[in-house]
Short mmCIF file of C-alpha atoms in Angstrom, two decimals:
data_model
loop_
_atom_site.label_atom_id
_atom_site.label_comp_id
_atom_site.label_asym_id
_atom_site.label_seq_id
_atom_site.Cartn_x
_atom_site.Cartn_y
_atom_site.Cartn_z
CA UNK A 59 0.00 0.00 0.00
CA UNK A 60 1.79 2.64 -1.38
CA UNK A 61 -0.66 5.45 -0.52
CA UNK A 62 -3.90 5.86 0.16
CA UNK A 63 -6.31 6.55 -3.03
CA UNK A 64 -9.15 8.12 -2.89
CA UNK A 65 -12.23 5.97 -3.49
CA UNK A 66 -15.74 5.78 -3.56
CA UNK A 67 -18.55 3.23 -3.19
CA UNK A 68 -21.96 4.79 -4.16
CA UNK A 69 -25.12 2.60 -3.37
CA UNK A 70 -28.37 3.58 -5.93
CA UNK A 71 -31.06 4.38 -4.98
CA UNK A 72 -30.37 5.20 -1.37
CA UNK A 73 -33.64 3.90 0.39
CA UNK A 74 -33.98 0.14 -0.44
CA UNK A 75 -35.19 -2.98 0.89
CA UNK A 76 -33.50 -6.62 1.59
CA UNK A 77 -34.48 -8.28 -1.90
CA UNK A 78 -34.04 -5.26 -3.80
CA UNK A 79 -31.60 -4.74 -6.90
CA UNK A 80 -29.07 -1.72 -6.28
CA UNK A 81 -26.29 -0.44 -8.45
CA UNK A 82 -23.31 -0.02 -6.78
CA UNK A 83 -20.85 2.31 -8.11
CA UNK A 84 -17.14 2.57 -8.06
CA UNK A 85 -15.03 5.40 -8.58
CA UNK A 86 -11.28 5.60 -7.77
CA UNK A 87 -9.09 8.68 -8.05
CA UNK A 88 -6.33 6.84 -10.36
CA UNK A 89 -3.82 8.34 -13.16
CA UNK A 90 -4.49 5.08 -15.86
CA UNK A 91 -1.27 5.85 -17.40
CA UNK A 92 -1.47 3.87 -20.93
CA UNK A 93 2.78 4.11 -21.39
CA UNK A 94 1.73 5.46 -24.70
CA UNK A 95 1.94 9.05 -23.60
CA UNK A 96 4.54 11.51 -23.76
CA UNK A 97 5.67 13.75 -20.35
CA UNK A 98 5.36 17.11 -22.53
CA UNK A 99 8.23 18.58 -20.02
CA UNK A 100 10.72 15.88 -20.27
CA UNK A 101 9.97 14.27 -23.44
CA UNK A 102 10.51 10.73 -21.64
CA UNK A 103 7.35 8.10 -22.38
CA UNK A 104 5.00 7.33 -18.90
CA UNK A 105 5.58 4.15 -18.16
CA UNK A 106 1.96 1.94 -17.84
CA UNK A 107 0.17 2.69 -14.41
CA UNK A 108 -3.37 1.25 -14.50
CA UNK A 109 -6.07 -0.93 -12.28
CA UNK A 110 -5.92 -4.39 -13.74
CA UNK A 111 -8.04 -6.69 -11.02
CA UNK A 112 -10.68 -5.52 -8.94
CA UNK A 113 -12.92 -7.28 -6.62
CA UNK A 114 -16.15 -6.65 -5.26
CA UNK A 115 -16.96 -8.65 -2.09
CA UNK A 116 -20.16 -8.98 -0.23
CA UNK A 117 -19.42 -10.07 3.83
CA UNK A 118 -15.94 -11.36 2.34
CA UNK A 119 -17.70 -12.91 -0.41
CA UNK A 120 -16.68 -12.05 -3.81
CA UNK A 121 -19.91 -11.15 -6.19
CA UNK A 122 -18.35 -9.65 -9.39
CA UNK A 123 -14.42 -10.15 -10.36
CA UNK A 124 -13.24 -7.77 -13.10
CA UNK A 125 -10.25 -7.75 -15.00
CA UNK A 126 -9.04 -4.05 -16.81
CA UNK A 127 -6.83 -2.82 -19.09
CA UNK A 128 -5.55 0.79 -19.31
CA UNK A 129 -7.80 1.68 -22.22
CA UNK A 130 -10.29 2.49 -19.43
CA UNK A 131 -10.42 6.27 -18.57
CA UNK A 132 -8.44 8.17 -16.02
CA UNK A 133 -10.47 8.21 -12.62
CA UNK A 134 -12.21 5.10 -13.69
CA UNK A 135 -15.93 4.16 -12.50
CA UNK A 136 -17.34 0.73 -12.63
CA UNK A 137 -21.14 -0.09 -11.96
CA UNK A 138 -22.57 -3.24 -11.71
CA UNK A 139 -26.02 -4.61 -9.92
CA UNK A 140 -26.51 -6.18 -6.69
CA UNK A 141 -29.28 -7.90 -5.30
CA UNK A 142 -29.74 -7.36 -1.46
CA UNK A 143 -29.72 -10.33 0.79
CA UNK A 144 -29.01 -8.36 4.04
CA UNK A 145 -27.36 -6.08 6.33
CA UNK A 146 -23.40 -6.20 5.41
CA UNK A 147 -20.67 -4.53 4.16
CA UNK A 148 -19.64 -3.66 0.57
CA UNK A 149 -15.87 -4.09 -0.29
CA UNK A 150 -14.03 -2.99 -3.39
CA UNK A 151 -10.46 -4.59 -3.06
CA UNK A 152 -8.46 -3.25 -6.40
CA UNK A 153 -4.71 -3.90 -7.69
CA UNK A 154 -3.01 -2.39 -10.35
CA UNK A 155 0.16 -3.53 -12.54
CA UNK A 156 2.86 -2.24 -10.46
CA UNK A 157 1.51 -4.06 -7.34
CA UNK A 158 -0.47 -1.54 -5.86
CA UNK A 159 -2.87 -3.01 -3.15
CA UNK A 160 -6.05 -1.25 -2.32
CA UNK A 161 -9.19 -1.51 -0.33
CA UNK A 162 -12.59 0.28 -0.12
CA UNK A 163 -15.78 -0.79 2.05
CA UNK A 164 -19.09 0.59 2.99
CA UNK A 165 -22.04 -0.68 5.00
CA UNK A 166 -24.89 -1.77 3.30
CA UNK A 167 -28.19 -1.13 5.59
CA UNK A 168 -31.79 -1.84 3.65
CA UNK A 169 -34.83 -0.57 5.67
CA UNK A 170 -37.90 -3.16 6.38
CA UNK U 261 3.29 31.35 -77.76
CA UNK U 262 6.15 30.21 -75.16
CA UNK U 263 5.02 32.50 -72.17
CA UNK U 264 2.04 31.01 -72.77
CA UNK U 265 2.87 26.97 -72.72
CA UNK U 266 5.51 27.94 -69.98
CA UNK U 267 2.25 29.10 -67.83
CA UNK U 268 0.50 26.41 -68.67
CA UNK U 269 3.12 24.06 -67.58
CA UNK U 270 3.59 25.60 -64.47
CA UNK U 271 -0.30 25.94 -63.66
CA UNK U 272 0.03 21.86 -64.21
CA UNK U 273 2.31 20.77 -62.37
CA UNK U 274 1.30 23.09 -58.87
CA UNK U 275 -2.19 20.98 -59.74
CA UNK U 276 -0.38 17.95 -59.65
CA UNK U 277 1.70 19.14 -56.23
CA UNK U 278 -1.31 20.26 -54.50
CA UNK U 279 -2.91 16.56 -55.26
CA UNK U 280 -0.03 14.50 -54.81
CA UNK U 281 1.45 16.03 -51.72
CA UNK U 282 -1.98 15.74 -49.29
CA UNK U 283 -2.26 12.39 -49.96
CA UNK U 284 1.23 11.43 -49.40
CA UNK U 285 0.84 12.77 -45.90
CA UNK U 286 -1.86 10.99 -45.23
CA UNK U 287 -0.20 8.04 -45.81
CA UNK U 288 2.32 8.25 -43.49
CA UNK U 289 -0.23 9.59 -40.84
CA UNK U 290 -2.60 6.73 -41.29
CA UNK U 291 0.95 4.31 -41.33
CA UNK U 292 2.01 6.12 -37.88
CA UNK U 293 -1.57 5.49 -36.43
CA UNK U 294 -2.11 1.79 -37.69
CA UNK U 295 1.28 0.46 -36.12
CA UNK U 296 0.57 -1.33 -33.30
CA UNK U 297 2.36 0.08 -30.06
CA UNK U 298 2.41 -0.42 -26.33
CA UNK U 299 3.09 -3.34 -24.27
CA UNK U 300 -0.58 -4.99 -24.19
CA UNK U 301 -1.33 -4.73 -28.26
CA UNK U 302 -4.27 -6.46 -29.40
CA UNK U 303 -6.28 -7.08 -32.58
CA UNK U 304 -9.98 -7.21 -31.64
CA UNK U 305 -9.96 -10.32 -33.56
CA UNK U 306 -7.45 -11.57 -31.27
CA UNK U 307 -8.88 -10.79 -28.53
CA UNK U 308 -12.46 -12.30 -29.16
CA UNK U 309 -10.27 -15.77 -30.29
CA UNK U 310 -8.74 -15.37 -26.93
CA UNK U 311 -12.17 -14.62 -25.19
CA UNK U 312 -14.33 -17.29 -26.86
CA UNK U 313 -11.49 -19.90 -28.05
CA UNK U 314 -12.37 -19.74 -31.19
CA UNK U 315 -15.56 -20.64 -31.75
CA UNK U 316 -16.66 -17.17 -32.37
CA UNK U 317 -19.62 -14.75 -31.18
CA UNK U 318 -23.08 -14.54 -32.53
CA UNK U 319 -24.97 -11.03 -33.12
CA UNK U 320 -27.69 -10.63 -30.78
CA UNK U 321 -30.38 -8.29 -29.76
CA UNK U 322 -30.03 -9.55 -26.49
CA UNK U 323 -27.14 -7.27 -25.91
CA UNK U 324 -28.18 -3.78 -25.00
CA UNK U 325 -24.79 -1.30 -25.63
CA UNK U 326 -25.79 2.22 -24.75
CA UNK U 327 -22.93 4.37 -25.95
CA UNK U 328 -22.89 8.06 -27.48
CA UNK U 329 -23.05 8.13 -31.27
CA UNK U 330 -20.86 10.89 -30.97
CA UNK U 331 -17.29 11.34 -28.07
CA UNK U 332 -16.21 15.25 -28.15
CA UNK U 333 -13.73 13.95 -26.11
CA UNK U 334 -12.21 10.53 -26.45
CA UNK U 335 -10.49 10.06 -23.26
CA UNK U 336 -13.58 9.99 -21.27
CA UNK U 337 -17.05 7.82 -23.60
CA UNK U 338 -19.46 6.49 -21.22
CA UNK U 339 -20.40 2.83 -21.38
CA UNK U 340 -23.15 0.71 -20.74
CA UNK U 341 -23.66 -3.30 -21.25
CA UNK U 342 -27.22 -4.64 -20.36
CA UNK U 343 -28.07 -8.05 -21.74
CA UNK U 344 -31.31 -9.70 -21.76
CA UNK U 345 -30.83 -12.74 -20.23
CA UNK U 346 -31.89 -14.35 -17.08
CA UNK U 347 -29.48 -14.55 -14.36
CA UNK U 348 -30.23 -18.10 -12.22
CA UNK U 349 -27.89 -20.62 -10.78
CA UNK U 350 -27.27 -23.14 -13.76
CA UNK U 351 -29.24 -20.28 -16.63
CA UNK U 352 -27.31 -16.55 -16.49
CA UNK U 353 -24.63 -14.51 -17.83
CA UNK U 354 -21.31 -15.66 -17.05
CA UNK U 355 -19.28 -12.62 -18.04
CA UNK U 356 -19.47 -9.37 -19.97
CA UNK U 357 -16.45 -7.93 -21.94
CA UNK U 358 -16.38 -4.52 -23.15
CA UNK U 359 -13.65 -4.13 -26.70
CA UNK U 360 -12.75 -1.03 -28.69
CA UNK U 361 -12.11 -1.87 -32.16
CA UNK U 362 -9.36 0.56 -33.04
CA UNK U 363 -7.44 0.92 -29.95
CA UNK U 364 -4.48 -0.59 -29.78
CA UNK U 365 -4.99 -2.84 -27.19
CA UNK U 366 -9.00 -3.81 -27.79
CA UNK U 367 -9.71 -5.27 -24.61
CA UNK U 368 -11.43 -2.49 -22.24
CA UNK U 369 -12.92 -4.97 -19.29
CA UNK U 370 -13.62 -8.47 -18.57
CA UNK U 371 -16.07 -8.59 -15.98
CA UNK U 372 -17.19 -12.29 -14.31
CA UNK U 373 -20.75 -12.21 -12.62
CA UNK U 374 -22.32 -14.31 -10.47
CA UNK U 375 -26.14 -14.72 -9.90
CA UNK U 376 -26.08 -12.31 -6.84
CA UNK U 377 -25.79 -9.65 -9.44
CA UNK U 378 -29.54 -10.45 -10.09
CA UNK U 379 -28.93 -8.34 -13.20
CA UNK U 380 -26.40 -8.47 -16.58
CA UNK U 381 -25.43 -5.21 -16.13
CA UNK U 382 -22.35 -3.28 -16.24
CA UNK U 383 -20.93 0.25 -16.84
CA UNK U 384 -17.69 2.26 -17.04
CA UNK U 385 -15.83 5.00 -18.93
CA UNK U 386 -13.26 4.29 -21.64
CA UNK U 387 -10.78 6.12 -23.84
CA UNK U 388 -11.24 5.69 -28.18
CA UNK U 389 -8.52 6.76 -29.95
CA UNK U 390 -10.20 7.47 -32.69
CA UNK U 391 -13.16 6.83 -34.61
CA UNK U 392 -14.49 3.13 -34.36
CA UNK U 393 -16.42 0.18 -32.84
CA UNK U 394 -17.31 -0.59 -29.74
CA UNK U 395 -18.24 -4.20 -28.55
CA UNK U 396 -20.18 -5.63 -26.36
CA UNK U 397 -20.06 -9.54 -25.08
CA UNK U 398 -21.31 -11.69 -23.64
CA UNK U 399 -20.53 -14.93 -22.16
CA UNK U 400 -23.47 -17.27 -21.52
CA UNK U 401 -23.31 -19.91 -18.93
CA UNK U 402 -24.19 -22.38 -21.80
CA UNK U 403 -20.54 -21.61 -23.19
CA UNK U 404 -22.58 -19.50 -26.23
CA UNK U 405 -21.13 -16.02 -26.58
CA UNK U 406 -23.36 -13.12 -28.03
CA UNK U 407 -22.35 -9.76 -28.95
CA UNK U 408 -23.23 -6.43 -30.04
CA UNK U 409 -21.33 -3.55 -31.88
CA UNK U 410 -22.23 0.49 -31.99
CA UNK U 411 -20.12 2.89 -33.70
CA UNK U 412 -19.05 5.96 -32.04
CA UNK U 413 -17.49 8.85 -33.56
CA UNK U 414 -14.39 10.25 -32.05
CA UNK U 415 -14.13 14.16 -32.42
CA UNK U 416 -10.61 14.27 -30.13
CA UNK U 417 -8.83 10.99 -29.53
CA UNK U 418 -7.51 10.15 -26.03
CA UNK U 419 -5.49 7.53 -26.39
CA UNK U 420 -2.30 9.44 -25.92
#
């Protein structure tokens, strides 16, 4: 864990109910450095920086695995469904190609 | 008579220039763009032999890609994957990949579901370089794939 990104887990609509189908979002501040690019100050090439595995985990168990390439935008966002089984927690675990190791998790409360 | 034909002669051949030299640019432009570059390179055909191991993907309707039909800016095009298809224990969508025709390496996403998704859906933001196809497949749980391709026109590429 080379520092601390700044992430978010988004749960749509808000209000819902245990049975219900939510989207959950994901959006992680991340650069998604192709190695294509040139640094316009030093004329030296970016070397590759992007998310290649995330995971999204429901209690610990994993629900959607997704594997990325860098042709996905810079700050990427990912949104998939979720059906609601329960009161638990959400958790995004993501890795990109240079071994960067990160983790994201939010509690996931339906009403009635 | 000579100033004449010596006019004449010059009018042609600044014709000829003006034609020749365009194209001949282009060329080299469109030679520059097509090499393939970067350490992931892939064909889109590649990449849907490596997908469905060669047994191809079928056009479906079942696929739902929502994409713009026109990307002012190609670092940033909004995608959307919905397919029509039941998601149960031994009857659902096994995975959805997301390609970009044109980009140098085609593979966007590969994303495995399970049935807790309840639904085949899946979204994210990609970068076109230019110009091109988008595709959408799917992997059925009965080892069938099914796909679905929308154009989207690129005004400013963002693939670096």
């Amino acid at each position: 864990m080379a520092e601390a990104r700044k992430s978010m887990i988004k749960i749509k609509p808000k209000k819902f109910k245990v049975g219900d189908t939510v989207k959950v979002d994901f959006i992680v501040i991340h650069p998604m450095d192709t190695g294509l690019k040139k640094d316009k100050k030093t004329g030296k090439i970016i070397p590759a920086k992007y998310i290649d595995n995330i995971t999204f985990l429901f209690d610990g168990k994993p629900f959607t695995t997704m594997k990325v390439w860098e042709t996905v935008s810079t700050n990427p966002y990912f949104s998939v469904n979720y059906k609601v089984t329960g009161k638990g927690k959400i958790t995004v675990d993501y890795t990109d190609n240079t071994g960067e190791k990160n983790s994201k998790s939010k509690k996931l409360k339906p009403k009635g | 008579m000579e100033r004449r034909k010596f006019i004449q002669s010059m009018l042609t051949a600044s014709a000829v220039a003006a034609t020749v030299t365009p194209v001949a640019l282009m060329a080299k432009e469109e030679a520059k763009k097509a090499a393939p570059k970067g350490p992931n390179a892939l064909s889109i055909d590649a990449a849907i032999d490596a997908i469905t191991g060669g047994k191809g993907a079928k056009d479906s309707d079942k696929v739902q890609l929502t994409v713009p039909e026109i990307a002012e800016n190609g670092a940033v095009v909004p995608v959307k994957v919905h397919v029509d298809h039941p998601m149960e224990e031994n009857n659902s969508v096994k995975a959805i990949h997301v390609l970009a025709a044109k980009n140098s390496n085609s593979r966007c996403a590969d994303v495995m579901l399970t049935p807790a998704n309840a639904k085949a859906y899946f979204a994210t933001r990609i970068k076109l370089s230019s110009t091109q196809e988008v595709v959408g497949l799917a992997e059925l749980s009965d080892g069938t794939f099914i796909k679905a391709g929308k154009s989207v026109k690129v005004t400013i590429g963002g693939c670096g």
